[in-house]
PDB file of C-alpha atoms in Angstrom:
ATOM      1  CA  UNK A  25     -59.828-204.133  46.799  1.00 39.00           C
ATOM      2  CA  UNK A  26     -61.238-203.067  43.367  1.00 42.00           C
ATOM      3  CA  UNK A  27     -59.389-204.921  40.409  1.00 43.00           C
ATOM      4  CA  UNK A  28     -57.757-201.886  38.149  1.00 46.00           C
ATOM      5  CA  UNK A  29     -59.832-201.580  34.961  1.00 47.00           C
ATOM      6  CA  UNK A  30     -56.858-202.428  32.736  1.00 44.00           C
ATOM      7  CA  UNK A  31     -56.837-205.805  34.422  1.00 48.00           C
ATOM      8  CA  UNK A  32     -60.593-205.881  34.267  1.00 51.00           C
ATOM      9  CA  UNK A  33     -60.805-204.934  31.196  1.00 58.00           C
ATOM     10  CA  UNK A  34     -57.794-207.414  29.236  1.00 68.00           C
ATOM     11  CA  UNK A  35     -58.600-209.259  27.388  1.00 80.00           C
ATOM     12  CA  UNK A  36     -55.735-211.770  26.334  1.00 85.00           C
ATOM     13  CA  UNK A  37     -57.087-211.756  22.203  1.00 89.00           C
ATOM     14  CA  UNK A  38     -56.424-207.982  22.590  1.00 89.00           C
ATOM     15  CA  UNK A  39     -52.476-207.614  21.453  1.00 91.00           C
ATOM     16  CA  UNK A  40     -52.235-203.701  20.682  1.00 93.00           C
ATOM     17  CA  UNK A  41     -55.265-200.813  20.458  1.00 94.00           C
ATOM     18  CA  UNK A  42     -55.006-198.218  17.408  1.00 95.00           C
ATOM     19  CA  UNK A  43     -56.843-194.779  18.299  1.00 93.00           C
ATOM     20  CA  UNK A  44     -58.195-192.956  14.956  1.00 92.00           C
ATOM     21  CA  UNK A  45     -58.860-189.377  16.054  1.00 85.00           C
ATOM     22  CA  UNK A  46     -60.590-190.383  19.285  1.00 88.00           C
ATOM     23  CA  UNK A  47     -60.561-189.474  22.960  1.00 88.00           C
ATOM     24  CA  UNK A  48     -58.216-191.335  25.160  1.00 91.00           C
ATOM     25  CA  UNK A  49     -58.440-190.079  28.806  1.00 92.00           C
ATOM     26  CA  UNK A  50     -56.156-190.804  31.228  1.00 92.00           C
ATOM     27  CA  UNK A  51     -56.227-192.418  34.515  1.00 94.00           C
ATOM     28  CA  UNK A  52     -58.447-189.740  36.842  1.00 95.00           C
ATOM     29  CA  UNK A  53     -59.748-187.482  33.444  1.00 93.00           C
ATOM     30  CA  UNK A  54     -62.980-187.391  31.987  1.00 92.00           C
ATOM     31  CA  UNK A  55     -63.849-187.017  28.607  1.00 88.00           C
ATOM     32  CA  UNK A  56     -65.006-183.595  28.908  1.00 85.00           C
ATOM     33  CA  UNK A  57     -61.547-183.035  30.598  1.00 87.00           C
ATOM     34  CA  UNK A  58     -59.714-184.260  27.551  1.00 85.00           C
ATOM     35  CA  UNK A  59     -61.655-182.881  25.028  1.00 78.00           C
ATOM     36  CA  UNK A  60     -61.579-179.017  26.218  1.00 77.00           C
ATOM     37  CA  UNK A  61     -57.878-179.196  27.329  1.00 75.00           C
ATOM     38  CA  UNK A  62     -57.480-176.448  24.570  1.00 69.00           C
ATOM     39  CA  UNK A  63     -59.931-174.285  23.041  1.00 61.00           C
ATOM     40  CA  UNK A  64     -62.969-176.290  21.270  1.00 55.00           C
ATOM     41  CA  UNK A  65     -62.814-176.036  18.105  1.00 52.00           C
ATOM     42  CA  UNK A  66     -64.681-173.148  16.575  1.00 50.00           C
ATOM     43  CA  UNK A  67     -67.238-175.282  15.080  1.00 54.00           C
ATOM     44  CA  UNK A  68     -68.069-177.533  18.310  1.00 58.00           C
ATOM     45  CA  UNK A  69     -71.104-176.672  20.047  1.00 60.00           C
ATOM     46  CA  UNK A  70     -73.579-178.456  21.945  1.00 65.00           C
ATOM     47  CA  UNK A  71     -76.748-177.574  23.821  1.00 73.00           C
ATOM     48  CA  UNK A  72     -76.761-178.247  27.829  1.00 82.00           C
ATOM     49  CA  UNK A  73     -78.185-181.633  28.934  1.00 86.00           C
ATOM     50  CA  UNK A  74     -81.791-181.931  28.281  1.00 88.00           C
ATOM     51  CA  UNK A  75     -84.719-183.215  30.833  1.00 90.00           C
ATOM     52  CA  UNK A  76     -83.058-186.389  31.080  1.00 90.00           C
ATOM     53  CA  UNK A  77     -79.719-185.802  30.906  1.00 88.00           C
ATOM     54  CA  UNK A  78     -78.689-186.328  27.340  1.00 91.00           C
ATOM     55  CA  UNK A  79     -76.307-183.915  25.118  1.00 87.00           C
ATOM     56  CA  UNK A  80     -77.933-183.108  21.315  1.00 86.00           C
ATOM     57  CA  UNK A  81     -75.776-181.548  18.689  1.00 83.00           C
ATOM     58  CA  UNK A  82     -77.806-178.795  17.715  1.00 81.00           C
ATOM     59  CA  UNK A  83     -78.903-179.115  13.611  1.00 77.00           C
ATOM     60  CA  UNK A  84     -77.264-175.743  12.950  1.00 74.00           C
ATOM     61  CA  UNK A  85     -74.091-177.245  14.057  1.00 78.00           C
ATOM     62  CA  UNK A  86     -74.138-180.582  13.167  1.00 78.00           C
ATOM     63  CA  UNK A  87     -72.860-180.026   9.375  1.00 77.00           C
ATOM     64  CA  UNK A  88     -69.870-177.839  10.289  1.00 78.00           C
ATOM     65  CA  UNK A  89     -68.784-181.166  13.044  1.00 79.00           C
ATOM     66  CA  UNK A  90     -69.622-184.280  11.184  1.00 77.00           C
ATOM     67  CA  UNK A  91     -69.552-185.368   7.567  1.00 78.00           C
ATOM     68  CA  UNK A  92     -68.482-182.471   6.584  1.00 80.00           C
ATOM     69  CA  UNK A  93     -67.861-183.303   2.665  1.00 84.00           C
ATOM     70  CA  UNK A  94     -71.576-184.994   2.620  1.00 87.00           C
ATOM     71  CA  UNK A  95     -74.023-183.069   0.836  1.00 91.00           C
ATOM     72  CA  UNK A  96     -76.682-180.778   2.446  1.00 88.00           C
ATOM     73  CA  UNK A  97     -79.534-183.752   2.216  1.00 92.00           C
ATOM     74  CA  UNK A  98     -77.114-185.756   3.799  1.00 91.00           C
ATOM     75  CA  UNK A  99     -76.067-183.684   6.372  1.00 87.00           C
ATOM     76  CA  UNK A 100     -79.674-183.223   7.259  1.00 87.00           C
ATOM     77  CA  UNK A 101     -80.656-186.835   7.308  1.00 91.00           C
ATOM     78  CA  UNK A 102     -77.505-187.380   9.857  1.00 89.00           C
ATOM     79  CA  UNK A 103     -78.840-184.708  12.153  1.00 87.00           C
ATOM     80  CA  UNK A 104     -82.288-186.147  12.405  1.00 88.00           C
ATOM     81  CA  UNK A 105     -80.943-188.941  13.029  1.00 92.00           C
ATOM     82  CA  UNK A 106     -77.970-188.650  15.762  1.00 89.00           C
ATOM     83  CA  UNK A 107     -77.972-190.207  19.021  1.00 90.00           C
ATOM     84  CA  UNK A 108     -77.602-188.300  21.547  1.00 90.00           C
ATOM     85  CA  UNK A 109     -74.820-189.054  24.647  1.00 88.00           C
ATOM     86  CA  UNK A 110     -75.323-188.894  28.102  1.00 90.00           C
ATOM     87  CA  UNK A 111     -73.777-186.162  30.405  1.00 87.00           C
ATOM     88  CA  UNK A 112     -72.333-188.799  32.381  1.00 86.00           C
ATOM     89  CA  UNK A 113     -70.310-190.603  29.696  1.00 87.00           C
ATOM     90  CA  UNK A 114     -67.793-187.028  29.723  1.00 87.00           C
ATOM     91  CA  UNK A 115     -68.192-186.437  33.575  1.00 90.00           C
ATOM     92  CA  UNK A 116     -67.000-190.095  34.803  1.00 91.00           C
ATOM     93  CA  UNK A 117     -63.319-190.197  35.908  1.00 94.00           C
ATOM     94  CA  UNK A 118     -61.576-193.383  33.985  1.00 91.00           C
ATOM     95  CA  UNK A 119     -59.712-195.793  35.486  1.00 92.00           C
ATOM     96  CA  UNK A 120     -56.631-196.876  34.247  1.00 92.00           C
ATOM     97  CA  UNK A 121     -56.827-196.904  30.846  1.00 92.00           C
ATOM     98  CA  UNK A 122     -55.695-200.031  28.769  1.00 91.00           C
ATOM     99  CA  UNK A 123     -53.438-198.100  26.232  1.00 91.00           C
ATOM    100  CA  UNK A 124     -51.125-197.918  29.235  1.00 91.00           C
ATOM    101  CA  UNK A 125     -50.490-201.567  29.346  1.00 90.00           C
ATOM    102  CA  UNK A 126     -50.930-202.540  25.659  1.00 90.00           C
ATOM    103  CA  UNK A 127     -48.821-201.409  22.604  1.00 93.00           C
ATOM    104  CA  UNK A 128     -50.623-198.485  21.372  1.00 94.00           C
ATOM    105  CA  UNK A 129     -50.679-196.268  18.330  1.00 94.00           C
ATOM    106  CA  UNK A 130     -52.476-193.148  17.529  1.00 94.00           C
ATOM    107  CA  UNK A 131     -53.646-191.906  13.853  1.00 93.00           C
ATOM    108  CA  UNK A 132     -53.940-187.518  14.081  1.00 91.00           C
ATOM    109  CA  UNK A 133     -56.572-186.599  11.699  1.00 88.00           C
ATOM    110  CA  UNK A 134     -55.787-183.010  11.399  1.00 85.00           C
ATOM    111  CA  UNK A 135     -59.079-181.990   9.573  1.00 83.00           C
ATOM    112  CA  UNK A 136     -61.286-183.417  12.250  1.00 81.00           C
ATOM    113  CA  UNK A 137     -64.053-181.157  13.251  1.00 78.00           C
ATOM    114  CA  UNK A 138     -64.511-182.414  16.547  1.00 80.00           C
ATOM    115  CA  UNK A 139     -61.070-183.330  18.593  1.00 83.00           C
ATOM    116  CA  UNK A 140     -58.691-180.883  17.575  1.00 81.00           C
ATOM    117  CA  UNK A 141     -55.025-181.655  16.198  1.00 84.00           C
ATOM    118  CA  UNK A 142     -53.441-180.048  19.392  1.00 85.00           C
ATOM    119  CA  UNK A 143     -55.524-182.513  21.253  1.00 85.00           C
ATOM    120  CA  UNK A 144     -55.043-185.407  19.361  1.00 88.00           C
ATOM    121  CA  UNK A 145     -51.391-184.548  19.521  1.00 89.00           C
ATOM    122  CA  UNK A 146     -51.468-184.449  23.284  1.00 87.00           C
ATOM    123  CA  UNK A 147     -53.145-187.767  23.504  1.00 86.00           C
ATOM    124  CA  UNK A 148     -51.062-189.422  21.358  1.00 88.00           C
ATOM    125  CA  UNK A 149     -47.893-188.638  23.083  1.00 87.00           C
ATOM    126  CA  UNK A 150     -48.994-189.422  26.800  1.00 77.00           C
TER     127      UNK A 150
END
């Protein structure tokens, strides 16, 4: 019988988990579930996988979702620069997640460009 991740996953140093504007799926969701419960956010866009299966931000788009108060040097330096994530880390189905067994808190960060505040609001009151 698999062991449930939370159990798996426990660690008993770990007293409480603090989520700052980030995705916290449920038990059976995916990331990509989470993050386009609403509408993305008018500024989100990414390009389909590429040969190998990884998700780019595409450069036009990467100054209107991250560091947006950085300059436009900046902003281009962080582009060149990103890493890119694999389709499969939004497409797996999460076990249960720890912040169901641990004291949790959740900071909204209402001018994120990526997760937006009707998300983050969602999240944080599961």
């Amino acid at each position: 019988m698999p062991v449930p991740s939370s159990q798996r996953l426990a660690d008993p140093k770990v007293k409480a988990l603090v989520y700052i504007a980030a995705l916290a799926p449920a038990e059976g969701e995916t990331v990509a579930d989470v993050f386009y419960r609403s509408e993305p956010h008018p500024r989100h866009r990414s390009s389909p996988p590429d040969k190998h299966g990884l998700i780019w931000l595409p450069h036009d788009a990467f100054a209107a979702a991250f560091a947006q108060n950085a300059s436009a040097e900046e902003q281009a330096v962080l582009a060149a620069v990103q890493r890119p994530i694999s389709a499969a880390c939004i497409s797996v189905r999460v076990g249960r997640p720890l912040w169901k067994d641990v004291p949790s808190w959740y900071l909204l960060a209402e001018q994120d460009h990526m997760i937006v505040a009707e998300t983050q609001r969602f999240m944080a009151s599961a």
